[in-house]
XYZ file of C-alpha atoms in Angstrom:
328
model
C 5.856 73.189 -37.434
C 2.373 73.292 -39.081
C -0.111 70.713 -37.807
C -0.433 68.919 -41.150
C 3.351 68.501 -41.253
C 3.351 67.116 -37.706
C 0.676 64.568 -38.559
C 2.541 63.561 -41.709
C 5.771 62.994 -39.754
C 3.973 60.875 -37.154
C 2.431 58.729 -39.891
C 5.828 58.369 -41.594
C 7.316 57.028 -38.345
C 4.471 54.545 -38.131
C 5.055 53.509 -41.737
C 8.738 52.814 -41.051
C 7.677 50.391 -38.288
C 5.286 48.607 -40.681
C 2.324 49.651 -38.518
C 0.362 51.760 -41.004
C -3.384 51.114 -41.085
C -5.692 51.712 -44.035
C -9.307 51.077 -44.974
C -9.878 48.265 -47.454
C -12.841 47.020 -49.449
C -12.812 43.287 -50.103
C -13.817 42.178 -53.612
C -17.273 40.539 -53.751
C -15.655 37.294 -54.923
C -13.544 36.990 -51.779
C -13.994 34.162 -49.281
C -14.442 35.758 -45.856
C -11.989 34.499 -43.246
C -11.710 37.669 -41.177
C -15.125 39.054 -40.205
C -17.065 38.507 -36.985
C -20.103 37.204 -38.886
C -19.609 33.823 -37.205
C -23.007 32.338 -38.092
C -23.350 33.942 -41.523
C -26.502 35.781 -40.430
C -25.539 38.968 -42.280
C -26.394 37.220 -45.553
C -29.057 34.858 -44.248
C -32.188 35.076 -46.424
C -34.560 34.035 -43.635
C -33.278 36.833 -41.393
C -33.465 39.335 -44.268
C -37.104 38.467 -44.945
C -38.023 38.515 -41.266
C -36.417 41.920 -40.763
C -38.083 43.504 -43.800
C -41.498 42.028 -42.975
C -41.269 43.256 -39.377
C -40.146 46.721 -40.485
C -43.143 47.020 -42.817
C -45.593 46.333 -39.968
C -44.415 49.395 -38.001
C -46.653 52.478 -38.437
C -44.124 54.935 -39.893
C -41.282 54.735 -37.352
C -38.785 57.630 -37.581
C -35.694 56.858 -39.630
C -33.444 57.901 -36.751
C -33.842 57.664 -32.997
C -34.165 61.497 -32.766
C -31.946 61.790 -29.711
C -29.947 60.147 -26.946
C -31.665 57.342 -25.101
C -31.917 59.468 -21.959
C -33.821 62.214 -23.781
C -35.842 61.675 -26.961
C -34.315 58.441 -28.289
C -35.992 55.973 -25.931
C -39.199 54.137 -26.864
C -41.536 51.431 -25.659
C -39.908 49.154 -28.257
C -36.445 49.797 -26.768
C -37.799 49.109 -23.279
C -39.405 45.856 -24.440
C -36.115 44.855 -26.081
C -34.320 45.398 -22.751
C -36.849 43.108 -21.054
C -36.552 40.478 -23.790
C -32.735 40.438 -23.579
C -32.759 40.173 -19.778
C -35.149 37.226 -19.884
C -33.295 35.513 -22.727
C -29.911 35.721 -20.990
C -31.277 34.907 -17.516
C -30.428 38.328 -16.086
C -32.276 40.661 -13.734
C -32.141 43.568 -16.195
C -30.612 44.731 -19.463
C -29.747 48.135 -20.911
C -29.086 48.609 -24.625
C -26.198 50.892 -25.671
C -25.202 52.088 -29.145
C -22.125 49.820 -29.210
C -20.101 47.397 -27.127
C -17.265 49.913 -27.033
C -19.581 52.577 -25.577
C -21.031 50.112 -23.077
C -17.623 49.028 -21.765
C -16.379 52.611 -21.543
C -19.619 53.646 -19.847
C -19.462 50.903 -17.225
C -15.816 51.159 -16.244
C -15.695 54.953 -16.274
C -18.556 55.351 -13.806
C -19.256 52.198 -11.753
C -15.941 51.723 -9.845
C -15.796 54.319 -7.059
C -12.863 56.090 -5.368
C -11.222 53.541 -3.105
C -12.160 50.656 -5.391
C -9.848 48.521 -7.529
C -10.198 47.168 -11.061
C -8.288 44.066 -12.113
C -8.305 43.213 -15.816
C -7.040 40.227 -17.751
C -4.017 41.514 -19.677
C -5.656 40.488 -22.989
C -9.035 42.115 -22.350
C -10.519 44.294 -25.107
C -9.292 47.834 -25.858
C -12.685 49.290 -24.894
C -12.213 48.063 -21.315
C -8.753 49.636 -21.273
C -10.261 52.929 -22.426
C -12.972 52.659 -19.780
C -10.552 52.120 -16.903
C -8.410 55.046 -18.087
C -11.397 57.257 -17.263
C -12.285 55.346 -14.093
C -12.413 56.897 -10.632
C -11.054 53.669 -9.115
C -8.013 54.137 -6.889
C -6.189 51.243 -8.538
C -6.261 49.663 -11.982
C -4.028 46.646 -12.500
C -3.897 43.439 -14.529
C -3.261 39.733 -14.133
C -1.605 37.289 -16.524
C -3.936 35.993 -19.205
C -6.166 33.181 -17.873
C -3.709 32.592 -15.017
C -5.689 31.681 -11.886
C -2.669 31.601 -9.570
C -1.541 35.045 -10.702
C -5.090 36.357 -10.233
C -5.010 35.119 -6.624
C -1.731 36.943 -6.010
C -3.065 40.187 -7.488
C -6.288 39.919 -5.454
C -4.357 39.322 -2.236
C -2.107 42.324 -2.925
C -5.143 44.530 -3.566
C -6.806 43.301 -0.370
C -3.669 44.031 1.666
C -3.450 47.537 0.239
C -7.107 48.601 0.379
C -8.757 46.316 2.927
C -12.057 44.450 2.774
C -14.209 47.594 2.501
C -13.144 48.344 -1.067
C -14.964 46.879 -4.040
C -12.849 44.888 -6.468
C -13.943 44.518 -10.100
C -12.429 41.739 -12.217
C -12.874 42.049 -15.992
C -12.497 39.144 -18.426
C -13.888 38.120 -21.807
C -16.127 35.127 -22.454
C -14.135 34.428 -25.619
C -10.951 36.356 -26.329
C -11.039 38.229 -29.598
C -7.391 37.711 -30.573
C -6.415 34.201 -29.407
C -9.873 32.615 -29.501
C -9.538 31.015 -26.084
C -12.125 30.765 -23.305
C -11.230 31.750 -19.719
C -11.591 29.303 -16.809
C -14.722 31.094 -15.585
C -15.741 28.492 -12.998
C -12.315 28.662 -11.368
C -12.368 32.473 -11.475
C -15.778 32.507 -9.776
C -14.485 30.210 -7.023
C -11.460 32.432 -6.427
C -13.560 35.591 -6.225
C -15.799 34.108 -3.516
C -13.003 34.682 -0.993
C -12.782 38.382 -1.865
C -15.208 41.282 -2.051
C -14.978 41.042 -5.843
C -17.414 41.543 -8.716
C -16.939 39.720 -12.004
C -17.564 41.457 -15.356
C -17.657 39.234 -18.449
C -17.475 40.682 -21.976
C -19.394 38.197 -24.158
C -18.983 40.128 -27.406
C -17.518 37.175 -29.311
C -19.319 34.337 -27.509
C -22.833 35.766 -27.826
C -24.926 33.749 -30.272
C -22.311 31.012 -30.592
C -22.172 29.290 -27.193
C -24.829 28.136 -24.742
C -28.389 26.946 -25.259
C -29.847 28.901 -28.226
C -26.699 31.041 -28.264
C -27.093 32.552 -24.795
C -23.341 32.789 -24.235
C -20.581 31.231 -22.141
C -21.912 32.410 -18.769
C -25.282 30.773 -19.409
C -23.643 27.641 -20.797
C -21.747 27.228 -17.516
C -24.738 28.185 -15.358
C -22.874 31.114 -13.767
C -25.519 33.821 -14.240
C -25.904 34.449 -10.499
C -22.143 34.600 -9.940
C -21.400 37.299 -12.522
C -22.144 40.902 -11.560
C -22.409 42.226 -15.103
C -22.180 40.924 -18.658
C -21.731 42.663 -21.986
C -23.514 41.190 -25.017
C -22.930 42.800 -28.385
C -25.042 42.454 -31.540
C -22.582 43.391 -34.289
C -20.814 40.036 -34.543
C -22.709 36.725 -34.596
C -26.011 38.672 -34.479
C -25.302 40.631 -37.706
C -26.666 43.902 -36.323
C -25.391 46.824 -34.215
C -25.396 47.848 -30.578
C -24.871 46.079 -27.272
C -26.453 45.546 -23.863
C -25.130 45.401 -20.335
C -26.864 42.752 -18.226
C -26.921 42.896 -14.448
C -28.896 43.897 -11.347
C -31.727 46.422 -11.699
C -29.812 48.892 -9.529
C -26.914 48.749 -12.003
C -29.278 49.595 -14.868
C -30.625 52.621 -12.962
C -27.108 53.729 -12.075
C -25.887 53.509 -15.688
C -28.874 55.548 -16.895
C -27.799 58.283 -14.504
C -24.013 58.178 -14.869
C -22.862 56.376 -18.052
C -21.835 59.263 -20.308
C -21.865 57.281 -23.606
C -25.537 56.489 -22.954
C -26.435 60.008 -21.814
C -24.657 61.944 -24.578
C -24.792 59.641 -27.639
C -27.633 59.548 -30.145
C -29.417 56.222 -29.616
C -29.926 53.396 -32.108
C -32.631 53.848 -34.742
C -35.882 51.867 -34.809
C -34.571 49.791 -37.713
C -31.507 48.886 -35.630
C -33.622 47.797 -32.665
C -35.876 45.745 -34.929
C -32.864 44.055 -36.534
C -31.540 43.100 -33.074
C -34.833 41.472 -32.095
C -35.158 39.667 -35.442
C -31.566 38.419 -35.231
C -32.190 37.029 -31.758
C -35.339 35.252 -32.887
C -33.547 33.581 -35.805
C -30.382 32.892 -33.807
C -32.350 31.180 -31.001
C -34.436 29.039 -33.382
C -33.671 25.666 -34.987
C -32.011 27.631 -37.794
C -29.572 29.040 -35.246
C -28.842 25.538 -33.936
C -28.043 24.399 -37.475
C -25.788 27.414 -38.050
C -23.898 26.760 -34.810
C -23.437 23.097 -35.717
C -22.184 24.100 -39.160
C -19.758 26.588 -37.612
C -18.236 23.875 -35.421
C -17.859 21.623 -38.483
C -16.092 24.428 -40.364
C -13.728 25.013 -37.430
C -12.848 21.315 -37.395
C -12.298 21.274 -41.178
C -10.099 24.373 -40.936
C -7.893 23.004 -38.150
C -7.677 19.548 -39.723
C -6.585 20.784 -43.139
C -4.455 23.839 -42.445
C -0.825 22.829 -42.924
C 1.257 25.037 -40.659
C 4.152 24.512 -38.241
C 2.789 23.544 -34.825
C 3.623 26.834 -33.090
C 2.022 29.023 -35.777
C -1.598 27.997 -35.089
C -2.913 28.864 -31.635
C -4.908 26.222 -29.725
C -8.549 27.265 -30.146
C -11.849 25.442 -30.586
C -13.716 28.670 -31.360
C -14.451 30.616 -34.536
C -11.410 32.776 -33.783
C -8.293 31.020 -35.073
C -5.010 32.790 -34.405
C -2.149 32.300 -36.875
C 1.130 33.684 -35.589
C 3.139 35.432 -38.301
C 6.480 36.882 -37.083
C 6.966 40.632 -37.473
C 4.515 43.387 -38.308
């Protein structure tokens, strides 16, 4: 059968299951209930002006990055942004990637070693799943969503199988992108103290929204020294692109040498890097505080006025509000 015919048949099967995806363009008059622009920074006039004014001050930066970060795409500005992000999020180091997806794939495909184990929350993001598929870890398994007792059982089983010499990586999100719930991070940290385990927290959806000046859930709970690595993305509340992995300096050096998405992907452009810095400066200012307060008011208004059967609206105090609709 010709390839085009094969692809058509596969899509037809998907259509029959009501699973077909398509690209849409929302009308300008639409009210946005579905984007990740939690603080409204993508249309914020102050951020727009700050970005354009900063861009003008640069002496003819190239339009693109001109290469991967490992080769020609790096710059003193990118290095200074790494330093700024590390200091802002109370981390030892930071390393900017082109996207959160690339960063997660890069970390999980190269950091866990043969003989190690990776344990993921069953609801963790697809990019982590893709990363562990390429991992050299001897075991990849999951635990029930936000279930501390089940996590203990899985950890004990891993320890019995591999012994204390193996590294165990536990991956969770700071705010889950589908249900909008926050994991019991303090309890998870306490559990991991009894094992040779390293915690990885994906803060893609909590960055900019939680913690002092939007530093994230880990900083809000004061757990910076108990988390091995954190992912912070800039394409959601920060209204930009890219992401950074925060962690020990040795992790940064290791990722530069072994994370394939960093080594083989063209890096972010100057304008992208500038937009990240400008977004952080606005997000961490009094304007950001006002936007976060307004967001919480909107969440309260939404939950107070939405008339749905009790089981249809998931329990969430975050910007992510899950409405359960039966069937595809």
